mmCIF file of C-alpha atoms in Angstrom:
data_model
loop_
_atom_site.group_PDB
_atom_site.id
_atom_site.type_symbol
_atom_site.label_atom_id
_atom_site.label_comp_id
_atom_site.label_asym_id
_atom_site.label_seq_id
_atom_site.Cartn_x
_atom_site.Cartn_y
_atom_site.Cartn_z
ATOM 1 C CA MET A 26 -126.510 -80.272 35.216
ATOM 2 C CA ARG A 27 -130.264 -80.650 34.846
ATOM 3 C CA LYS A 28 -131.519 -84.252 34.790
ATOM 4 C CA THR A 29 -133.426 -85.333 31.683
ATOM 5 C CA VAL A 30 -136.943 -86.602 32.436
ATOM 6 C CA LEU A 31 -138.508 -89.214 30.169
ATOM 7 C CA LYS A 32 -141.869 -87.971 28.855
ATOM 8 C CA LYS A 33 -144.804 -89.717 27.211
ATOM 9 C CA SER A 34 -144.006 -87.959 23.946
ATOM 10 C CA ASP A 35 -140.510 -89.502 24.000
ATOM 11 C CA LEU A 36 -141.865 -93.031 23.686
ATOM 12 C CA ARG A 37 -142.151 -94.821 20.367
ATOM 13 C CA ILE A 38 -144.045 -98.049 21.004
ATOM 14 C CA VAL A 39 -144.327 -101.161 18.871
ATOM 15 C CA PHE A 40 -147.244 -103.355 19.951
ATOM 16 C CA MET A 41 -147.242 -107.124 19.408
ATOM 17 C CA GLY A 42 -150.348 -109.264 19.752
ATOM 18 C CA THR A 43 -152.989 -111.232 17.884
ATOM 19 C CA PRO A 44 -156.365 -112.025 19.562
ATOM 20 C CA GLU A 45 -159.173 -109.934 20.994
ATOM 21 C CA PHE A 46 -157.521 -110.135 24.422
ATOM 22 C CA ALA A 47 -154.646 -108.028 23.074
ATOM 23 C CA VAL A 48 -156.886 -105.455 21.384
ATOM 24 C CA GLU A 49 -158.072 -104.061 24.719
ATOM 25 C CA THR A 50 -154.500 -103.113 25.660
ATOM 26 C CA LEU A 51 -153.814 -101.595 22.246
ATOM 27 C CA LYS A 52 -157.012 -99.558 22.571
ATOM 28 C CA ALA A 53 -155.884 -98.305 25.974
ATOM 29 C CA LEU A 54 -152.549 -97.146 24.573
ATOM 30 C CA ILE A 55 -154.247 -95.232 21.769
ATOM 31 C CA ALA A 56 -156.914 -93.771 24.082
ATOM 32 C CA ASN A 57 -154.174 -92.515 26.423
ATOM 33 C CA LYS A 58 -152.360 -90.865 23.494
ATOM 34 C CA TYR A 59 -149.277 -93.064 23.483
ATOM 35 C CA ARG A 60 -147.484 -93.088 20.144
ATOM 36 C CA VAL A 61 -147.820 -96.587 18.703
ATOM 37 C CA VAL A 62 -145.576 -96.537 15.635
ATOM 38 C CA GLY A 63 -146.274 -100.074 14.515
ATOM 39 C CA VAL A 64 -148.075 -103.330 15.234
ATOM 40 C CA VAL A 65 -146.735 -106.850 14.803
ATOM 41 C CA THR A 66 -149.289 -109.660 14.536
ATOM 42 C CA GLN A 67 -149.730 -113.128 13.093
ATOM 43 C CA PRO A 68 -150.194 -113.619 9.328
ATOM 44 C CA ASP A 69 -153.797 -113.736 8.137
ATOM 45 C CA LYS A 70 -155.378 -117.113 8.882
ATOM 46 C CA PRO A 71 -157.107 -119.216 6.183
ATOM 47 C CA VAL A 72 -160.768 -119.836 7.032
ATOM 48 C CA GLY A 73 -163.742 -121.394 5.298
ATOM 49 C CA ARG A 74 -164.283 -124.884 3.960
ATOM 50 C CA HIS A 75 -161.388 -124.736 1.525
ATOM 51 C CA GLY A 76 -159.254 -122.205 3.367
ATOM 52 C CA SER A 77 -159.642 -119.828 0.470
ATOM 53 C CA VAL A 78 -160.546 -116.818 2.623
ATOM 54 C CA LEU A 79 -157.870 -115.086 4.703
ATOM 55 C CA GLN A 80 -159.011 -113.735 8.066
ATOM 56 C CA PRO A 81 -156.909 -110.930 9.630
ATOM 57 C CA SER A 82 -156.295 -111.045 13.370
ATOM 58 C CA ALA A 83 -158.355 -108.899 15.734
ATOM 59 C CA VAL A 84 -155.259 -106.771 16.420
ATOM 60 C CA LYS A 85 -154.647 -106.181 12.711
ATOM 61 C CA GLN A 86 -158.252 -105.138 12.133
ATOM 62 C CA TYR A 87 -158.083 -102.566 14.919
ATOM 63 C CA ALA A 88 -154.643 -101.281 13.883
ATOM 64 C CA GLN A 89 -155.787 -100.746 10.309
ATOM 65 C CA LYS A 90 -158.801 -98.749 11.495
ATOM 66 C CA LYS A 91 -156.393 -96.489 13.374
ATOM 67 C CA GLY A 92 -153.956 -96.223 10.476
ATOM 68 C CA ILE A 93 -151.116 -97.949 12.328
ATOM 69 C CA PRO A 94 -148.518 -99.771 10.184
ATOM 70 C CA VAL A 95 -148.835 -103.567 10.501
ATOM 71 C CA LEU A 96 -146.076 -106.168 10.151
ATOM 72 C CA GLN A 97 -146.980 -109.871 9.802
ATOM 73 C CA PRO A 98 -143.804 -111.977 9.724
ATOM 74 C CA GLU A 99 -143.950 -115.716 9.129
ATOM 75 C CA LYS A 100 -140.670 -116.015 11.037
ATOM 76 C CA MET A 101 -139.501 -113.607 13.719
ATOM 77 C CA LYS A 102 -135.847 -113.891 12.626
ATOM 78 C CA ASP A 103 -136.587 -113.091 8.993
ATOM 79 C CA PRO A 104 -134.008 -110.451 7.904
ATOM 80 C CA GLU A 105 -136.579 -108.416 5.985
ATOM 81 C CA PHE A 106 -138.878 -108.272 9.007
ATOM 82 C CA LEU A 107 -136.017 -107.287 11.324
ATOM 83 C CA GLN A 108 -135.089 -104.478 8.958
ATOM 84 C CA GLN A 109 -138.703 -103.240 8.872
ATOM 85 C CA LEU A 110 -138.891 -103.403 12.649
ATOM 86 C CA LYS A 111 -135.694 -101.369 13.063
ATOM 87 C CA LYS A 112 -137.036 -98.711 10.703
ATOM 88 C CA LEU A 113 -139.899 -98.054 13.128
ATOM 89 C CA LYS A 114 -137.290 -96.790 15.629
ATOM 90 C CA ALA A 115 -139.250 -98.014 18.646
ATOM 91 C CA ASN A 116 -137.727 -97.535 22.091
ATOM 92 C CA LEU A 117 -140.318 -99.733 23.844
ATOM 93 C CA GLN A 118 -142.186 -102.886 22.820
ATOM 94 C CA VAL A 119 -145.378 -104.161 24.428
ATOM 95 C CA VAL A 120 -146.413 -107.786 23.935
ATOM 96 C CA VAL A 121 -149.853 -109.269 24.690
ATOM 97 C CA ALA A 122 -150.883 -112.813 23.696
ATOM 98 C CA PHE A 123 -148.263 -113.288 21.011
ATOM 99 C CA ARG A 124 -145.626 -115.856 20.131
ATOM 100 C CA MET A 125 -142.195 -116.346 21.703
ATOM 101 C CA LEU A 126 -139.735 -113.666 20.567
ATOM 102 C CA PRO A 127 -136.061 -114.229 19.757
ATOM 103 C CA GLU A 128 -133.503 -112.113 21.573
ATOM 104 C CA VAL A 129 -132.760 -110.107 18.441
ATOM 105 C CA VAL A 130 -136.346 -108.794 18.659
ATOM 106 C CA TRP A 131 -136.965 -108.349 22.386
ATOM 107 C CA SER A 132 -133.589 -106.728 23.008
ATOM 108 C CA MET A 133 -133.978 -104.202 20.196
ATOM 109 C CA PRO A 134 -135.698 -101.253 22.003
ATOM 110 C CA LYS A 135 -133.765 -98.972 24.350
ATOM 111 C CA TYR A 136 -136.284 -99.410 27.186
ATOM 112 C CA GLY A 137 -136.837 -103.111 26.570
ATOM 113 C CA THR A 138 -139.822 -105.294 25.788
ATOM 114 C CA PHE A 139 -142.449 -106.194 28.360
ATOM 115 C CA ASN A 140 -145.233 -108.745 28.220
ATOM 116 C CA VAL A 141 -148.745 -108.619 29.689
ATOM 117 C CA HIS A 142 -149.456 -112.161 30.931
ATOM 118 C CA ALA A 143 -152.834 -113.365 32.250
ATOM 119 C CA ALA A 144 -151.561 -115.055 35.426
ATOM 120 C CA LEU A 145 -149.699 -114.302 38.622
ATOM 121 C CA LEU A 146 -146.231 -115.357 37.543
ATOM 122 C CA PRO A 147 -144.285 -117.478 38.234
ATOM 123 C CA GLN A 148 -147.470 -119.572 38.323
ATOM 124 C CA TYR A 149 -149.023 -120.615 35.000
ATOM 125 C CA ARG A 150 -146.279 -119.879 32.540
ATOM 126 C CA GLY A 151 -147.433 -120.821 29.066
ATOM 127 C CA ALA A 152 -150.044 -120.290 26.373
ATOM 128 C CA ALA A 153 -153.301 -120.967 28.266
ATOM 129 C CA PRO A 154 -153.008 -119.538 31.805
ATOM 130 C CA ILE A 155 -156.685 -118.627 32.249
ATOM 131 C CA ASN A 156 -157.919 -122.081 31.265
ATOM 132 C CA TRP A 157 -155.493 -123.953 33.506
ATOM 133 C CA ALA A 158 -156.089 -121.756 36.545
ATOM 134 C CA ILE A 159 -159.802 -122.601 36.400
ATOM 135 C CA ILE A 160 -159.260 -126.265 35.521
ATOM 136 C CA ASN A 161 -157.036 -126.579 38.596
ATOM 137 C CA GLY A 162 -159.693 -125.001 40.806
ATOM 138 C CA GLU A 163 -157.705 -121.887 41.688
ATOM 139 C CA LYS A 164 -159.502 -119.221 43.698
ATOM 140 C CA LYS A 165 -157.179 -116.458 42.567
ATOM 141 C CA THR A 166 -155.392 -115.452 39.400
ATOM 142 C CA GLY A 167 -154.381 -112.105 37.935
ATOM 143 C CA VAL A 168 -152.170 -110.287 35.465
ATOM 144 C CA THR A 169 -148.402 -109.782 35.410
ATOM 145 C CA THR A 170 -146.184 -107.477 33.395
ATOM 146 C CA PHE A 171 -142.582 -108.595 33.029
ATOM 147 C CA PHE A 172 -139.525 -107.923 30.894
ATOM 148 C CA LEU A 173 -138.863 -110.595 28.289
ATOM 149 C CA ASP A 174 -135.758 -112.734 28.462
ATOM 150 C CA LYS A 175 -134.494 -115.910 26.787
ATOM 151 C CA ASP A 176 -137.030 -118.312 28.351
ATOM 152 C CA ILE A 177 -140.834 -118.370 28.177
ATOM 153 C CA ASP A 178 -142.536 -116.182 30.814
ATOM 154 C CA THR A 179 -139.543 -116.118 33.162
ATOM 155 C CA GLY A 180 -138.446 -112.466 33.021
ATOM 156 C CA ARG A 181 -138.254 -109.920 35.824
ATOM 157 C CA VAL A 182 -141.690 -108.914 37.119
ATOM 158 C CA ILE A 183 -142.635 -105.231 36.951
ATOM 159 C CA CYS A 184 -146.273 -105.161 38.120
ATOM 160 C CA GLN A 185 -148.988 -107.580 39.221
ATOM 161 C CA SER A 186 -152.716 -107.312 39.825
ATOM 162 C CA SER A 187 -154.711 -110.144 41.433
ATOM 163 C CA TYR A 188 -158.256 -111.242 40.594
ATOM 164 C CA ARG A 189 -160.609 -113.534 42.509
ATOM 165 C CA ILE A 190 -162.124 -116.520 40.705
ATOM 166 C CA TYR A 191 -165.571 -117.412 42.036
ATOM 167 C CA ARG A 192 -166.875 -120.974 41.708
ATOM 168 C CA THR A 193 -169.482 -119.921 39.155
ATOM 169 C CA PHE A 194 -166.978 -118.238 36.832
ATOM 170 C CA ASN A 195 -165.980 -119.859 33.560
ATOM 171 C CA VAL A 196 -163.221 -118.949 31.099
ATOM 172 C CA GLU A 197 -165.317 -116.287 29.384
ATOM 173 C CA THR A 198 -165.950 -114.453 32.656
ATOM 174 C CA VAL A 199 -162.312 -114.458 33.732
ATOM 175 C CA TYR A 200 -161.015 -113.746 30.215
ATOM 176 C CA ASN A 201 -163.132 -110.592 29.924
ATOM 177 C CA ALA A 202 -162.099 -109.375 33.372
ATOM 178 C CA LEU A 203 -158.379 -109.983 32.842
ATOM 179 C CA MET A 204 -158.527 -108.426 29.379
ATOM 180 C CA LYS A 205 -159.525 -105.118 30.973
ATOM 181 C CA ARG A 206 -157.200 -105.570 33.948
ATOM 182 C CA GLY A 207 -154.311 -106.315 31.604
ATOM 183 C CA ALA A 208 -154.877 -103.052 29.738
ATOM 184 C CA ASP A 209 -154.878 -101.117 33.009
ATOM 185 C CA LEU A 210 -151.709 -102.856 34.207
ATOM 186 C CA CYS A 211 -149.977 -102.071 30.918
ATOM 187 C CA LEU A 212 -150.655 -98.367 31.428
ATOM 188 C CA LEU A 213 -149.388 -98.548 35.027
ATOM 189 C CA THR A 214 -146.243 -100.312 33.823
ATOM 190 C CA ILE A 215 -145.522 -97.620 31.254
ATOM 191 C CA GLU A 216 -146.065 -94.949 33.910
ATOM 192 C CA LYS A 217 -143.406 -96.703 36.001
ATOM 193 C CA ILE A 218 -141.073 -96.760 33.013
ATOM 194 C CA LEU A 219 -141.583 -93.027 32.523
ATOM 195 C CA SER A 220 -141.191 -92.096 36.187
ATOM 196 C CA SER A 221 -137.972 -94.120 36.441
ATOM 197 C CA ASN A 222 -136.465 -92.705 33.236
ATOM 198 C CA GLY A 223 -136.784 -96.058 31.531
ATOM 199 C CA HIS A 224 -135.473 -98.208 34.377
ATOM 200 C CA PRO A 225 -138.418 -99.358 36.553
ATOM 201 C CA GLU A 226 -137.873 -101.541 39.576
ATOM 202 C CA SER A 227 -138.384 -105.212 38.695
ATOM 203 C CA ILE A 228 -138.158 -108.457 40.644
ATOM 204 C CA PRO A 229 -136.610 -111.783 39.554
ATOM 205 C CA GLN A 230 -139.299 -114.453 39.562
ATOM 206 C CA ASP A 231 -137.177 -116.712 41.773
ATOM 207 C CA GLN A 232 -137.808 -114.260 44.590
ATOM 208 C CA LEU A 233 -141.569 -114.760 44.213
ATOM 209 C CA ILE A 234 -141.416 -118.518 44.761
ATOM 210 C CA THR A 235 -142.110 -119.523 48.354
ATOM 211 C CA ALA A 236 -140.570 -122.552 50.052
ATOM 212 C CA GLY A 237 -142.327 -125.759 49.022
ATOM 213 C CA GLN A 238 -144.393 -124.032 46.365
ATOM 214 C CA THR A 239 -145.248 -126.103 43.290
ATOM 215 C CA LEU A 240 -145.279 -124.204 40.016
ATOM 216 C CA ARG A 241 -148.111 -125.161 37.691
ATOM 217 C CA PRO A 242 -147.630 -124.782 33.933
ATOM 218 C CA ALA A 243 -150.165 -123.538 31.376
ATOM 219 C CA PRO A 244 -149.389 -125.397 28.137
ATOM 220 C CA LYS A 245 -151.303 -124.901 24.926
ATOM 221 C CA ILE A 246 -154.657 -126.689 24.853
ATOM 222 C CA TYR A 247 -155.484 -129.097 22.024
ATOM 223 C CA LYS A 248 -158.673 -130.992 21.186
ATOM 224 C CA GLU A 249 -157.458 -134.130 22.964
ATOM 225 C CA THR A 250 -156.736 -132.049 26.081
ATOM 226 C CA CYS A 251 -160.474 -131.338 26.338
ATOM 227 C CA ASP A 252 -161.568 -134.994 26.548
ATOM 228 C CA ILE A 253 -163.084 -135.530 30.019
ATOM 229 C CA ASP A 254 -161.280 -138.326 31.878
ATOM 230 C CA TRP A 255 -164.148 -139.615 34.000
ATOM 231 C CA SER A 256 -162.116 -142.430 35.555
ATOM 232 C CA HIS A 257 -159.495 -140.134 37.079
ATOM 233 C CA LEU A 258 -161.423 -136.964 37.920
ATOM 234 C CA SER A 259 -163.693 -136.382 40.887
ATOM 235 C CA ALA A 260 -167.060 -134.700 40.323
ATOM 236 C CA LYS A 261 -165.612 -131.392 41.524
ATOM 237 C CA GLN A 262 -162.657 -131.764 39.175
ATOM 238 C CA VAL A 263 -164.992 -132.435 36.256
ATOM 239 C CA TYR A 264 -166.922 -129.304 37.198
ATOM 240 C CA ASP A 265 -163.732 -127.220 37.149
ATOM 241 C CA PHE A 266 -162.570 -128.904 33.939
ATOM 242 C CA VAL A 267 -165.801 -128.015 32.138
ATOM 243 C CA ARG A 268 -165.895 -124.381 33.247
ATOM 244 C CA GLY A 269 -162.175 -124.072 32.502
ATOM 245 C CA LEU A 270 -162.908 -124.817 28.844
ATOM 246 C CA CYS A 271 -166.255 -123.064 28.416
ATOM 247 C CA PRO A 272 -167.315 -121.626 26.018
ATOM 248 C CA VAL A 273 -164.184 -122.407 23.984
ATOM 249 C CA PRO A 274 -162.490 -124.700 23.224
ATOM 250 C CA VAL A 275 -165.132 -126.654 25.259
ATOM 251 C CA ALA A 276 -164.884 -129.979 27.096
ATOM 252 C CA TRP A 277 -166.193 -133.080 25.372
ATOM 253 C CA THR A 278 -166.879 -136.755 25.914
ATOM 254 C CA THR A 279 -167.850 -139.737 23.787
ATOM 255 C CA LEU A 280 -171.215 -141.387 24.344
ATOM 256 C CA ARG A 281 -171.225 -145.105 23.517
ATOM 257 C CA ASP A 282 -174.473 -147.077 23.164
ATOM 258 C CA GLU A 283 -175.048 -150.768 23.799
ATOM 259 C CA LYS A 284 -174.176 -151.553 20.179
ATOM 260 C CA GLY A 285 -170.798 -149.823 20.409
ATOM 261 C CA HIS A 286 -171.797 -146.748 18.387
ATOM 262 C CA ASP A 287 -170.071 -143.516 19.427
ATOM 263 C CA THR A 288 -171.430 -139.967 19.536
ATOM 264 C CA THR A 289 -169.343 -136.942 20.541
ATOM 265 C CA LEU A 290 -170.956 -134.643 23.096
ATOM 266 C CA LYS A 291 -169.616 -131.192 23.888
ATOM 267 C CA ILE A 292 -170.269 -130.368 27.542
ATOM 268 C CA TYR A 293 -170.867 -126.688 28.350
ATOM 269 C CA LYS A 294 -172.335 -126.710 31.831
ATOM 270 C CA VAL A 295 -172.534 -129.164 34.704
ATOM 271 C CA SER A 296 -173.357 -129.207 38.402
ATOM 272 C CA VAL A 297 -172.312 -131.378 41.315
ATOM 273 C CA PRO A 298 -175.355 -132.557 43.323
ATOM 274 C CA GLY A 299 -173.259 -134.327 45.962
ATOM 275 C CA ILE A 300 -174.557 -137.856 45.464
ATOM 276 C CA SER A 301 -172.771 -141.108 44.588
ATOM 277 C CA ARG A 302 -173.583 -144.591 43.322
ATOM 278 C CA GLU A 303 -171.606 -147.804 43.207
ATOM 279 C CA VAL A 304 -171.168 -147.683 39.449
ATOM 280 C CA ALA A 305 -168.199 -147.506 37.110
ATOM 281 C CA ALA A 306 -166.812 -144.123 36.134
ATOM 282 C CA GLY A 307 -168.477 -142.963 32.939
ATOM 283 C CA THR A 308 -171.798 -144.652 33.601
ATOM 284 C CA ILE A 309 -174.868 -142.784 32.310
ATOM 285 C CA ILE A 310 -177.644 -142.269 34.853
ATOM 286 C CA VAL A 311 -181.062 -140.923 33.802
ATOM 287 C CA GLU A 312 -183.340 -140.053 36.684
ATOM 288 C CA ASN A 313 -186.390 -137.792 36.913
ATOM 289 C CA LYS A 314 -185.654 -136.425 33.428
ATOM 290 C CA ARG A 315 -182.144 -135.454 34.502
ATOM 291 C CA LEU A 316 -178.878 -136.643 33.029
ATOM 292 C CA TYR A 317 -175.942 -137.690 35.195
ATOM 293 C CA ILE A 318 -172.548 -139.222 34.469
ATOM 294 C CA ALA A 319 -170.529 -140.975 37.150
ATOM 295 C CA ALA A 320 -167.068 -139.598 37.818
ATOM 296 C CA ARG A 321 -164.357 -141.267 39.890
ATOM 297 C CA ASP A 322 -165.722 -143.552 42.654
ATOM 298 C CA GLY A 323 -169.264 -143.141 41.318
ATOM 299 C CA GLU A 324 -169.573 -139.451 42.170
ATOM 300 C CA GLN A 325 -172.322 -137.986 39.996
ATOM 301 C CA VAL A 326 -172.015 -135.008 37.690
ATOM 302 C CA GLU A 327 -175.275 -133.569 36.386
ATOM 303 C CA ILE A 328 -175.069 -132.475 32.753
ATOM 304 C CA LEU A 329 -176.961 -129.218 32.225
ATOM 305 C CA GLU A 330 -175.964 -127.992 28.748
ATOM 306 C CA LEU A 331 -174.473 -130.020 25.911
ATOM 307 C CA GLN A 332 -174.186 -130.267 22.156
ATOM 308 C CA MET A 333 -174.264 -133.312 19.912
ATOM 309 C CA ALA A 334 -172.100 -133.402 16.814
ATOM 310 C CA GLY A 335 -173.869 -131.512 14.036
ATOM 311 C CA LYS A 336 -176.576 -130.167 16.363
ATOM 312 C CA LYS A 337 -177.195 -126.931 18.246
ATOM 313 C CA LYS A 338 -176.329 -126.474 21.918
ATOM 314 C CA MET A 339 -179.234 -127.609 24.096
ATOM 315 C CA SER A 340 -180.292 -128.289 27.655
ATOM 316 C CA ALA A 341 -179.955 -131.808 29.018
ATOM 317 C CA LYS A 342 -183.751 -131.955 29.241
ATOM 318 C CA ASP A 343 -184.133 -131.317 25.499
ATOM 319 C CA PHE A 344 -181.378 -133.844 24.816
ATOM 320 C CA LEU A 345 -183.213 -136.502 26.826
ATOM 321 C CA ASN A 346 -186.481 -135.719 25.065
ATOM 322 C CA GLY A 347 -184.753 -136.615 21.816
ATOM 323 C CA CYS A 348 -183.057 -139.715 23.236
ATOM 324 C CA LYS A 349 -185.935 -141.721 24.667
ATOM 325 C CA ASN A 350 -183.897 -144.933 24.772
ATOM 326 C CA LEU A 351 -180.954 -143.541 26.737
ATOM 327 C CA THR A 352 -180.351 -145.817 29.739
ATOM 328 C CA GLU A 353 -177.562 -147.066 31.980
ATOM 329 C CA SER A 354 -176.644 -149.520 29.220
ATOM 330 C CA HIS A 355 -175.122 -146.424 27.610
ATOM 331 C CA CYS A 356 -171.928 -144.929 28.971
ATOM 332 C CA VAL A 357 -169.056 -142.667 28.063
ATOM 333 C CA LYS A 358 -165.757 -144.148 26.954
ATOM 334 C CA SER A 359 -164.099 -143.987 30.371
ATOM 335 C CA CYS A 360 -166.116 -146.982 31.569
ATOM 336 C CA VAL A 361 -165.354 -149.300 28.636
ATOM 337 C CA SER A 362 -162.251 -150.775 27.072
ATOM 338 C CA VAL A 363 -161.509 -149.083 23.769
#
């Protein structure tokens, strides 16, 4: 009896994703003539001063241009949504930068549901893997495709592709590179699904953990996460922290003057000159029209680009030109009791 071979035309794909990062993969599927029968994305987000304008996700905008049906459930277990999803008759689901799916959703397609994750799993499971890899000073990251299961980012790994992080790279650089690499890895994963008649080889993540290896998480980043802790971070760690949050959501600190007045400063770019002083962490140092802040043990971090609340982003030189009275009597909150 002749064996049936799974062909590209046999696939009916539902794509799930929300931000720009996911659009690149959706574009790749369309460009390679895969049949995407539907897209699932987040509900439109209120924007503007009063939240009166609804902004569709980047994935929705692209899907609508291509005439692909879009579903936007508030809750993934909503019976009406599940009925709509079943009507699409998908036999494969692809997920990129989306929310956690219940089993009733990820188990629905015949060939399963796989996720494109911007890290080398099992490292950096969670919502912000690119940020945390840079914040932690990693020299390597990558992209993983894996089948979804009941826990977050723990499913069997199908494919991986590594990427080197250079010291000068920030989140934007790595994000753009992994966005493209993720699209390529998605296509390779689907090719493996086709060539294996829907049953590609996959590896349990436990088998990828080496003896003594510490797994680092990648939790969601909030505003308070981005506050620079000068008293506990070395100058190098501050450098990695800043580039791990640049250009968004961006690291910040609070400048306090001698009268106790606070000003929030967003920090976009710093350098580490390799010099120290016997001063408290968080101390402001102005020298030769350059701005430094002391990290742990007095290690100095030079501030290169910053932004005051309500102002445009500027160089430290322009900032100092507008702050003639800035001296070492000023500091950031890490060096005072608050």
